[in-house]
Structure formats: structure tokens, C-alpha cells
């Protein structure tokens, strides 16, 4: 490859890849300087001059004009310098072209290595910059391959970047095939020596949040606000919503006409249960609502310790606690309170109810039984 061919090839790369030619030239200049120092010795000052307009690469060794020479490889006396050119002064640089005859071969080899490495680095940086701003965004991708350990690779974006969906970031029970279109959350973008890695997720609560934002216009518009969201992927999600507009029912907006809106989200996550709860500043009411779908008879709360005893009718105890404690556990995470759920009969035995409360709760229990 001639020098002209090399520079023309750089221009083609600039057009095709959208990469800055100056990035290549700077890297090439540094690499050639390093190669020349190895060839001529580390002691010498070497300068590589690349002039794209003239398709030329030239090498110069230079010395600095000094009054007294202490390093002959890097310095030259004023008398010796003026023997070359009368106008030299102290502090000037005296250049000597040392471009070797076989430099074209050296330059071509070095240029090839530099171009390949710089191209990889530049493309990696472009990929990183394209996706780092998409962290926590929801993207639609296509399953490209599936490893034996369950790791799923998903093509995302216009450039079909391959994102990684690890087993830990998948929702339990979900199965995908190559070619399936799936929605994924960009969890994290890493720029490593091996290239840009885009880590994806379908198991995080943030994935559910983005699904709600995409599906519910009132949330996108800021009319309905998500106050809290907790999730045990594949099993249950609890989400608390609120609206400053008294004419807007935040729960109704999320559920949609005949449940069409929330059904679309549930279908996307494979039938996972979703409890949509109206958020309130009244902590007793909020704790009671957080245990949905169970109905709560009474909440006793200790503000200092943030501990609450919740009393439910005997037949609703298992529903309030949930399978393996899941419902109560999610309610505690949603509210930030420690929640202890008791049945009405146990609460009565433990003396947790005073006479007035006991009478009132008995009427409620009786009313529930009649229903």
C-alpha cells in the first residue's frame, strides 16, 4: 500500500464508519514515533510529521540549540547549529530528516495495526455512548441466541447490538425461542476491553415501572404518579399510585376499561399478579391497603419503631400473609414498615383489642360472615 492509498483508505473509513480521521492520524503518529525510537534508540528526540493533503509521512530527529552540550543525542551547540543555518538561536530546534528507505513497509505494518485497534476502540466508544444514555429505558429486541446455561442474547437498537439477559435477570418460568420479540430493560452498560456490554433485565421492579409508563398515558403525562413499587419476579408486584387531580382515579387509570391496560402488562410478564394500590399519607390506611387483596380489620402502629400489627378476620389470614409470607413481605417493603399480621381470634387471645375495639371488630366480622 502506498502512502496515497493509505490516506484514501482513511477517508473511506471516515465516510463509511462515521469515525474521525484525526483519531487515526493521532494514533498512527504516536505508534510511528514509538517504532522510530525503537529503531534509532530511545535517547533521540524523534518527530513524525503526517501531512494528509500531500499523502506524506516523514520522520525527523531534532536537537535543541544550547550553550553547552551535556546530551549529544538531544542537544547541539550554537556554533554547530549555525554551521547548518546561520539564523539559529539558543532554544531553537534543529531538525534532520531521517526517514529510512524501507519506511514505507514499516509505516504500512504499523498503520495496519493502528487502524485495526483504533477502529475497534472507536466503534466500542460509539456503541457505549449510544447505549449508556439508555440505561433504565425499555427497548424492544429480538432473541438472537440462547446459551446452554440459559443466558439469552437479544439484538437491540438500529445497529442490532447484542444485549445480554442473564438467568438472574429473567423472570422465573418465562421461556423464549430464537426469533422471539421481547421487551427488555437496559439495566447497565459497561465499556470493557472486550467491547461494550449491554446488560438487560426483565426481573427488576424498574422493568414493571417502565411497562406502566408505556401503557398508561396518565403516568406518562405525570397526572398519575407511581409512589412505590416492589416485586418478586414471576409471582407478585405491588404498585402504589397517586393523583393530585381529584377527578382522576389513579387505580382506575392503571386498570383501564374492563382491565384492558393492566391486562396488557400482565400478559407481558407471563401472568404475574399485580396489586395496584391507592397511595395515601395516612400510614394506617396505607398499610391496610398494602396487604391487598386481603381485607384488613384494624391496624395498630408504633411510629417510633415503624412496626405495625395488622388484624384480619380468621378466614383472611392466609390471604393476607400470602404463600410463604410473600404478600406480607411485599407489603412491608412497599410501606417501609415491619408488619405483623394476626388473625382476629389470636389478637383477641393476646389482648391486643380493648373492649370498644373488640366490640367494633366483632360487628365487622359478623357482617363479613353474613356476606
PDB file of N, CA, C and O in Angstrom, residues 278-338:
ATOM      1  N   UNK A 278     -53.996   2.403  45.917  1.00  0.00           N
ATOM      2  CA  UNK A 278     -54.005   3.867  46.003  1.00  0.00           C
ATOM      3  C   UNK A 278     -53.119   4.330  47.162  1.00  0.00           C
ATOM      4  O   UNK A 278     -53.293   3.896  48.296  1.00  0.00           O
ATOM      5  N   UNK A 279     -52.165   5.186  46.851  1.00  0.00           N
ATOM      6  CA  UNK A 279     -51.256   5.683  47.882  1.00  0.00           C
ATOM      7  C   UNK A 279     -51.960   6.742  48.724  1.00  0.00           C
ATOM      8  O   UNK A 279     -52.777   7.532  48.236  1.00  0.00           O
ATOM      9  N   UNK A 280     -51.652   6.780  50.021  1.00  0.00           N
ATOM     10  CA  UNK A 280     -52.205   7.794  50.915  1.00  0.00           C
ATOM     11  C   UNK A 280     -51.178   8.159  51.972  1.00  0.00           C
ATOM     12  O   UNK A 280     -50.325   7.339  52.341  1.00  0.00           O
ATOM     13  N   UNK A 281     -51.253   9.385  52.475  1.00  0.00           N
ATOM     14  CA  UNK A 281     -50.351   9.829  53.538  1.00  0.00           C
ATOM     15  C   UNK A 281     -50.708   9.187  54.876  1.00  0.00           C
ATOM     16  O   UNK A 281     -49.865   9.110  55.773  1.00  0.00           O
ATOM     17  N   UNK A 282     -51.952   8.751  55.027  1.00  0.00           N
ATOM     18  CA  UNK A 282     -52.402   8.095  56.256  1.00  0.00           C
ATOM     19  C   UNK A 282     -51.743   6.725  56.328  1.00  0.00           C
ATOM     20  O   UNK A 282     -52.128   5.795  55.618  1.00  0.00           O
ATOM     21  N   UNK A 283     -50.739   6.567  57.180  1.00  0.00           N
ATOM     22  CA  UNK A 283     -49.947   5.342  57.204  1.00  0.00           C
ATOM     23  C   UNK A 283     -50.773   4.132  57.595  1.00  0.00           C
ATOM     24  O   UNK A 283     -50.547   3.019  57.098  1.00  0.00           O
ATOM     25  N   UNK A 284     -51.747   4.310  58.513  1.00  0.00           N
ATOM     26  CA  UNK A 284     -52.601   3.179  58.899  1.00  0.00           C
ATOM     27  C   UNK A 284     -53.398   2.675  57.706  1.00  0.00           C
ATOM     28  O   UNK A 284     -53.492   1.464  57.460  1.00  0.00           O
ATOM     29  N   UNK A 285     -53.948   3.608  56.960  1.00  0.00           N
ATOM     30  CA  UNK A 285     -54.716   3.259  55.768  1.00  0.00           C
ATOM     31  C   UNK A 285     -53.817   2.643  54.702  1.00  0.00           C
ATOM     32  O   UNK A 285     -54.178   1.656  54.038  1.00  0.00           O
ATOM     33  N   UNK A 286     -52.611   3.217  54.555  1.00  0.00           N
ATOM     34  CA  UNK A 286     -51.675   2.732  53.531  1.00  0.00           C
ATOM     35  C   UNK A 286     -51.230   1.296  53.832  1.00  0.00           C
ATOM     36  O   UNK A 286     -51.157   0.444  52.932  1.00  0.00           O
ATOM     37  N   UNK A 287     -50.946   1.021  55.094  1.00  0.00           N
ATOM     38  CA  UNK A 287     -50.547  -0.330  55.482  1.00  0.00           C
ATOM     39  C   UNK A 287     -51.681  -1.315  55.208  1.00  0.00           C
ATOM     40  O   UNK A 287     -51.467  -2.418  54.687  1.00  0.00           O
ATOM     41  N   UNK A 288     -52.901  -0.910  55.551  1.00  0.00           N
ATOM     42  CA  UNK A 288     -54.058  -1.772  55.310  1.00  0.00           C
ATOM     43  C   UNK A 288     -54.219  -2.063  53.821  1.00  0.00           C
ATOM     44  O   UNK A 288     -54.439  -3.211  53.408  1.00  0.00           O
ATOM     45  N   UNK A 289     -54.073  -1.032  53.003  1.00  0.00           N
ATOM     46  CA  UNK A 289     -54.224  -1.209  51.554  1.00  0.00           C
ATOM     47  C   UNK A 289     -53.084  -2.050  50.972  1.00  0.00           C
ATOM     48  O   UNK A 289     -53.275  -2.774  49.996  1.00  0.00           O
ATOM     49  N   UNK A 290     -51.902  -1.937  51.577  1.00  0.00           N
ATOM     50  CA  UNK A 290     -50.742  -2.643  51.035  1.00  0.00           C
ATOM     51  C   UNK A 290     -50.895  -4.156  51.099  1.00  0.00           C
ATOM     52  O   UNK A 290     -50.217  -4.879  50.371  1.00  0.00           O
ATOM     53  N   UNK A 291     -51.777  -4.634  51.980  1.00  0.00           N
ATOM     54  CA  UNK A 291     -51.983  -6.078  52.120  1.00  0.00           C
ATOM     55  C   UNK A 291     -53.032  -6.617  51.150  1.00  0.00           C
ATOM     56  O   UNK A 291     -53.439  -7.774  51.251  1.00  0.00           O
ATOM     57  N   UNK A 292     -53.458  -5.791  50.217  1.00  0.00           N
ATOM     58  CA  UNK A 292     -54.376  -6.244  49.176  1.00  0.00           C
ATOM     59  C   UNK A 292     -53.812  -7.521  48.544  1.00  0.00           C
ATOM     60  O   UNK A 292     -52.583  -7.647  48.373  1.00  0.00           O
ATOM     61  N   UNK A 293     -54.668  -8.493  48.231  1.00  0.00           N
ATOM     62  CA  UNK A 293     -56.135  -8.442  48.141  1.00  0.00           C
ATOM     63  C   UNK A 293     -56.864  -8.739  49.440  1.00  0.00           C
ATOM     64  O   UNK A 293     -58.093  -8.818  49.439  1.00  0.00           O
ATOM     65  N   UNK A 294     -56.159  -8.926  50.539  1.00  0.00           N
ATOM     66  CA  UNK A 294     -56.819  -9.214  51.815  1.00  0.00           C
ATOM     67  C   UNK A 294     -57.451  -7.948  52.382  1.00  0.00           C
ATOM     68  O   UNK A 294     -56.911  -6.847  52.233  1.00  0.00           O
ATOM     69  N   UNK A 295     -58.614  -8.119  53.062  1.00  0.00           N
ATOM     70  CA  UNK A 295     -59.253  -7.003  53.739  1.00  0.00           C
ATOM     71  C   UNK A 295     -58.792  -6.975  55.187  1.00  0.00           C
ATOM     72  O   UNK A 295     -58.756  -8.004  55.855  1.00  0.00           O
ATOM     73  N   UNK A 296     -58.441  -5.793  55.653  1.00  0.00           N
ATOM     74  CA  UNK A 296     -57.883  -5.615  56.997  1.00  0.00           C
ATOM     75  C   UNK A 296     -58.952  -5.074  57.937  1.00  0.00           C
ATOM     76  O   UNK A 296     -59.701  -4.158  57.578  1.00  0.00           O
ATOM     77  N   UNK A 297     -59.010  -5.652  59.146  1.00  0.00           N
ATOM     78  CA  UNK A 297     -59.965  -5.167  60.135  1.00  0.00           C
ATOM     79  C   UNK A 297     -59.411  -3.979  60.914  1.00  0.00           C
ATOM     80  O   UNK A 297     -60.111  -3.018  61.185  1.00  0.00           O
ATOM     81  N   UNK A 298     -58.118  -4.050  61.247  1.00  0.00           N
ATOM     82  CA  UNK A 298     -57.555  -2.990  62.082  1.00  0.00           C
ATOM     83  C   UNK A 298     -56.032  -2.975  61.961  1.00  0.00           C
ATOM     84  O   UNK A 298     -55.412  -4.017  61.727  1.00  0.00           O
ATOM     85  N   UNK A 299     -55.458  -1.764  62.121  1.00  0.00           N
ATOM     86  CA  UNK A 299     -54.007  -1.608  62.119  1.00  0.00           C
ATOM     87  C   UNK A 299     -53.592  -0.851  63.371  1.00  0.00           C
ATOM     88  O   UNK A 299     -54.145   0.202  63.684  1.00  0.00           O
ATOM     89  N   UNK A 300     -52.639  -1.419  64.114  1.00  0.00           N
ATOM     90  CA  UNK A 300     -52.052  -0.738  65.266  1.00  0.00           C
ATOM     91  C   UNK A 300     -50.597  -0.437  64.910  1.00  0.00           C
ATOM     92  O   UNK A 300     -49.852  -1.346  64.530  1.00  0.00           O
ATOM     93  N   UNK A 301     -50.201   0.825  65.034  1.00  0.00           N
ATOM     94  CA  UNK A 301     -48.864   1.214  64.552  1.00  0.00           C
ATOM     95  C   UNK A 301     -48.055   1.915  65.630  1.00  0.00           C
ATOM     96  O   UNK A 301     -48.594   2.677  66.433  1.00  0.00           O
ATOM     97  N   UNK A 302     -46.757   1.635  65.629  1.00  0.00           N
ATOM     98  CA  UNK A 302     -45.807   2.321  66.504  1.00  0.00           C
ATOM     99  C   UNK A 302     -44.927   3.187  65.612  1.00  0.00           C
ATOM    100  O   UNK A 302     -44.065   2.680  64.897  1.00  0.00           O
ATOM    101  N   UNK A 303     -45.146   4.494  65.653  1.00  0.00           N
ATOM    102  CA  UNK A 303     -44.444   5.423  64.769  1.00  0.00           C
ATOM    103  C   UNK A 303     -42.929   5.403  64.997  1.00  0.00           C
ATOM    104  O   UNK A 303     -42.147   5.514  64.056  1.00  0.00           O
ATOM    105  N   UNK A 304     -42.506   5.264  66.264  1.00  0.00           N
ATOM    106  CA  UNK A 304     -41.083   5.325  66.577  1.00  0.00           C
ATOM    107  C   UNK A 304     -40.322   4.134  66.003  1.00  0.00           C
ATOM    108  O   UNK A 304     -39.267   4.292  65.387  1.00  0.00           O
ATOM    109  N   UNK A 305     -40.856   2.951  66.184  1.00  0.00           N
ATOM    110  CA  UNK A 305     -40.166   1.752  65.707  1.00  0.00           C
ATOM    111  C   UNK A 305     -40.582   1.360  64.293  1.00  0.00           C
ATOM    112  O   UNK A 305     -39.986   0.453  63.706  1.00  0.00           O
ATOM    113  N   UNK A 306     -41.603   2.035  63.767  1.00  0.00           N
ATOM    114  CA  UNK A 306     -42.157   1.707  62.452  1.00  0.00           C
ATOM    115  C   UNK A 306     -42.551   0.224  62.376  1.00  0.00           C
ATOM    116  O   UNK A 306     -42.216  -0.487  61.437  1.00  0.00           O
ATOM    117  N   UNK A 307     -43.263  -0.180  63.412  1.00  0.00           N
ATOM    118  CA  UNK A 307     -43.793  -1.534  63.477  1.00  0.00           C
ATOM    119  C   UNK A 307     -45.308  -1.461  63.548  1.00  0.00           C
ATOM    120  O   UNK A 307     -45.859  -0.599  64.246  1.00  0.00           O
ATOM    121  N   UNK A 308     -45.960  -2.356  62.827  1.00  0.00           N
ATOM    122  CA  UNK A 308     -47.421  -2.345  62.803  1.00  0.00           C
ATOM    123  C   UNK A 308     -47.962  -3.749  63.017  1.00  0.00           C
ATOM    124  O   UNK A 308     -47.412  -4.722  62.483  1.00  0.00           O
ATOM    125  N   UNK A 309     -49.018  -3.836  63.847  1.00  0.00           N
ATOM    126  CA  UNK A 309     -49.759  -5.082  63.986  1.00  0.00           C
ATOM    127  C   UNK A 309     -51.041  -4.932  63.184  1.00  0.00           C
ATOM    128  O   UNK A 309     -51.794  -3.979  63.360  1.00  0.00           O
ATOM    129  N   UNK A 310     -51.258  -5.875  62.300  1.00  0.00           N
ATOM    130  CA  UNK A 310     -52.417  -5.826  61.414  1.00  0.00           C
ATOM    131  C   UNK A 310     -53.334  -6.998  61.758  1.00  0.00           C
ATOM    132  O   UNK A 310     -52.874  -8.147  61.839  1.00  0.00           O
ATOM    133  N   UNK A 311     -54.590  -6.695  61.962  1.00  0.00           N
ATOM    134  CA  UNK A 311     -55.554  -7.730  62.340  1.00  0.00           C
ATOM    135  C   UNK A 311     -56.522  -7.955  61.192  1.00  0.00           C
ATOM    136  O   UNK A 311     -57.104  -7.001  60.641  1.00  0.00           O
ATOM    137  N   UNK A 312     -56.686  -9.219  60.842  1.00  0.00           N
ATOM    138  CA  UNK A 312     -57.599  -9.609  59.768  1.00  0.00           C
ATOM    139  C   UNK A 312     -58.526 -10.695  60.300  1.00  0.00           C
ATOM    140  O   UNK A 312     -58.235 -11.346  61.306  1.00  0.00           O
ATOM    141  N   UNK A 313     -59.641 -10.881  59.624  1.00  0.00           N
ATOM    142  CA  UNK A 313     -60.541 -11.954  60.022  1.00  0.00           C
ATOM    143  C   UNK A 313     -59.839 -13.292  59.852  1.00  0.00           C
ATOM    144  O   UNK A 313     -58.921 -13.426  59.038  1.00  0.00           O
ATOM    145  N   UNK A 314     -60.255 -14.270  60.623  1.00  0.00           N
ATOM    146  CA  UNK A 314     -59.566 -15.569  60.635  1.00  0.00           C
ATOM    147  C   UNK A 314     -59.477 -16.188  59.247  1.00  0.00           C
ATOM    148  O   UNK A 314     -58.450 -16.780  58.887  1.00  0.00           O
ATOM    149  N   UNK A 315     -60.541 -16.044  58.454  1.00  0.00           N
ATOM    150  CA  UNK A 315     -60.555 -16.684  57.130  1.00  0.00           C
ATOM    151  C   UNK A 315     -59.725 -15.925  56.096  1.00  0.00           C
ATOM    152  O   UNK A 315     -59.516 -16.407  54.980  1.00  0.00           O
ATOM    153  N   UNK A 316     -59.237 -14.752  56.472  1.00  0.00           N
ATOM    154  CA  UNK A 316     -58.420 -13.953  55.533  1.00  0.00           C
ATOM    155  C   UNK A 316     -56.936 -13.960  55.911  1.00  0.00           C
ATOM    156  O   UNK A 316     -56.118 -13.317  55.258  1.00  0.00           O
ATOM    157  N   UNK A 317     -56.583 -14.695  56.953  1.00  0.00           N
ATOM    158  CA  UNK A 317     -55.200 -14.680  57.432  1.00  0.00           C
ATOM    159  C   UNK A 317     -54.222 -15.203  56.382  1.00  0.00           C
ATOM    160  O   UNK A 317     -53.203 -14.563  56.096  1.00  0.00           O
ATOM    161  N   UNK A 318     -54.534 -16.334  55.794  1.00  0.00           N
ATOM    162  CA  UNK A 318     -53.613 -16.916  54.809  1.00  0.00           C
ATOM    163  C   UNK A 318     -53.498 -16.024  53.580  1.00  0.00           C
ATOM    164  O   UNK A 318     -52.423 -15.907  52.981  1.00  0.00           O
ATOM    165  N   UNK A 319     -54.587 -15.350  53.207  1.00  0.00           N
ATOM    166  CA  UNK A 319     -54.556 -14.440  52.056  1.00  0.00           C
ATOM    167  C   UNK A 319     -53.689 -13.222  52.367  1.00  0.00           C
ATOM    168  O   UNK A 319     -52.921 -12.758  51.516  1.00  0.00           O
ATOM    169  N   UNK A 320     -53.808 -12.701  53.587  1.00  0.00           N
ATOM    170  CA  UNK A 320     -53.027 -11.515  53.979  1.00  0.00           C
ATOM    171  C   UNK A 320     -51.537 -11.822  54.039  1.00  0.00           C
ATOM    172  O   UNK A 320     -50.707 -11.024  53.599  1.00  0.00           O
ATOM    173  N   UNK A 321     -51.206 -12.982  54.585  1.00  0.00           N
ATOM    174  CA  UNK A 321     -49.789 -13.350  54.695  1.00  0.00           C
ATOM    175  C   UNK A 321     -49.243 -13.766  53.341  1.00  0.00           C
ATOM    176  O   UNK A 321     -48.129 -13.411  52.969  1.00  0.00           O
ATOM    177  N   UNK A 322     -50.027 -14.521  52.583  1.00  0.00           N
ATOM    178  CA  UNK A 322     -49.601 -14.980  51.267  1.00  0.00           C
ATOM    179  C   UNK A 322     -48.752 -16.232  51.347  1.00  0.00           C
ATOM    180  O   UNK A 322     -48.284 -16.624  52.424  1.00  0.00           O
ATOM    181  N   UNK A 323     -48.549 -16.870  50.210  1.00  0.00           N
ATOM    182  CA  UNK A 323     -47.754 -18.095  50.152  1.00  0.00           C
ATOM    183  C   UNK A 323     -46.326 -17.820  50.605  1.00  0.00           C
ATOM    184  O   UNK A 323     -45.661 -16.928  50.081  1.00  0.00           O
ATOM    185  N   UNK A 324     -45.884 -18.561  51.611  1.00  0.00           N
ATOM    186  CA  UNK A 324     -44.542 -18.410  52.183  1.00  0.00           C
ATOM    187  C   UNK A 324     -44.281 -16.968  52.647  1.00  0.00           C
ATOM    188  O   UNK A 324     -43.156 -16.482  52.619  1.00  0.00           O
ATOM    189  N   UNK A 325     -45.345 -16.266  53.063  1.00  0.00           N
ATOM    190  CA  UNK A 325     -45.214 -14.913  53.605  1.00  0.00           C
ATOM    191  C   UNK A 325     -45.013 -13.832  52.574  1.00  0.00           C
ATOM    192  O   UNK A 325     -44.695 -12.680  52.912  1.00  0.00           O
ATOM    193  N   UNK A 326     -45.252 -14.171  51.300  1.00  0.00           N
ATOM    194  CA  UNK A 326     -44.909 -13.239  50.220  1.00  0.00           C
ATOM    195  C   UNK A 326     -45.728 -11.940  50.258  1.00  0.00           C
ATOM    196  O   UNK A 326     -45.181 -10.847  50.107  1.00  0.00           O
ATOM    197  N   UNK A 327     -47.030 -12.032  50.482  1.00  0.00           N
ATOM    198  CA  UNK A 327     -47.877 -10.839  50.443  1.00  0.00           C
ATOM    199  C   UNK A 327     -47.507  -9.860  51.555  1.00  0.00           C
ATOM    200  O   UNK A 327     -47.369  -8.652  51.331  1.00  0.00           O
ATOM    201  N   UNK A 328     -47.322 -10.400  52.766  1.00  0.00           N
ATOM    202  CA  UNK A 328     -46.937  -9.540  53.892  1.00  0.00           C
ATOM    203  C   UNK A 328     -45.537  -8.973  53.697  1.00  0.00           C
ATOM    204  O   UNK A 328     -45.264  -7.815  54.045  1.00  0.00           O
ATOM    205  N   UNK A 329     -44.652  -9.777  53.127  1.00  0.00           N
ATOM    206  CA  UNK A 329     -43.271  -9.332  52.889  1.00  0.00           C
ATOM    207  C   UNK A 329     -43.238  -8.166  51.889  1.00  0.00           C
ATOM    208  O   UNK A 329     -42.533  -7.167  52.090  1.00  0.00           O
ATOM    209  N   UNK A 330     -43.998  -8.285  50.815  1.00  0.00           N
ATOM    210  CA  UNK A 330     -44.049  -7.203  49.820  1.00  0.00           C
ATOM    211  C   UNK A 330     -44.703  -5.954  50.399  1.00  0.00           C
ATOM    212  O   UNK A 330     -44.278  -4.828  50.103  1.00  0.00           O
ATOM    213  N   UNK A 331     -45.738  -6.148  51.225  1.00  0.00           N
ATOM    214  CA  UNK A 331     -46.407  -5.004  51.861  1.00  0.00           C
ATOM    215  C   UNK A 331     -45.429  -4.254  52.760  1.00  0.00           C
ATOM    216  O   UNK A 331     -45.408  -3.016  52.795  1.00  0.00           O
ATOM    217  N   UNK A 332     -44.587  -4.995  53.489  1.00  0.00           N
ATOM    218  CA  UNK A 332     -43.594  -4.371  54.365  1.00  0.00           C
ATOM    219  C   UNK A 332     -42.577  -3.582  53.550  1.00  0.00           C
ATOM    220  O   UNK A 332     -42.192  -2.463  53.916  1.00  0.00           O
ATOM    221  N   UNK A 333     -42.137  -4.143  52.423  1.00  0.00           N
ATOM    222  CA  UNK A 333     -41.178  -3.442  51.570  1.00  0.00           C
ATOM    223  C   UNK A 333     -41.799  -2.202  50.939  1.00  0.00           C
ATOM    224  O   UNK A 333     -41.144  -1.170  50.787  1.00  0.00           O
ATOM    225  N   UNK A 334     -43.058  -2.297  50.568  1.00  0.00           N
ATOM    226  CA  UNK A 334     -43.733  -1.162  49.928  1.00  0.00           C
ATOM    227  C   UNK A 334     -43.904   0.005  50.896  1.00  0.00           C
ATOM    228  O   UNK A 334     -43.675   1.165  50.540  1.00  0.00           O
ATOM    229  N   UNK A 335     -44.297  -0.303  52.136  1.00  0.00           N
ATOM    230  CA  UNK A 335     -44.573   0.757  53.117  1.00  0.00           C
ATOM    231  C   UNK A 335     -43.337   1.189  53.894  1.00  0.00           C
ATOM    232  O   UNK A 335     -43.291   2.292  54.439  1.00  0.00           O
ATOM    233  N   UNK A 336     -42.336   0.303  53.963  1.00  0.00           N
ATOM    234  CA  UNK A 336     -41.161   0.601  54.773  1.00  0.00           C
ATOM    235  C   UNK A 336     -41.380   0.318  56.248  1.00  0.00           C
ATOM    236  O   UNK A 336     -40.575   0.726  57.092  1.00  0.00           O
ATOM    237  N   UNK A 337     -42.460  -0.397  56.568  1.00  0.00           N
ATOM    238  CA  UNK A 337     -42.790  -0.746  57.952  1.00  0.00           C
ATOM    239  C   UNK A 337     -42.675  -2.250  58.165  1.00  0.00           C
ATOM    240  O   UNK A 337     -42.884  -3.040  57.246  1.00  0.00           O
ATOM    241  N   UNK A 338     -42.336  -2.636  59.397  1.00  0.00           N
ATOM    242  CA  UNK A 338     -42.388  -4.042  59.776  1.00  0.00           C
ATOM    243  C   UNK A 338     -43.833  -4.378  60.096  1.00  0.00           C
ATOM    244  O   UNK A 338     -44.458  -3.722  60.937  1.00  0.00           O
TER     245      UNK A 338
END
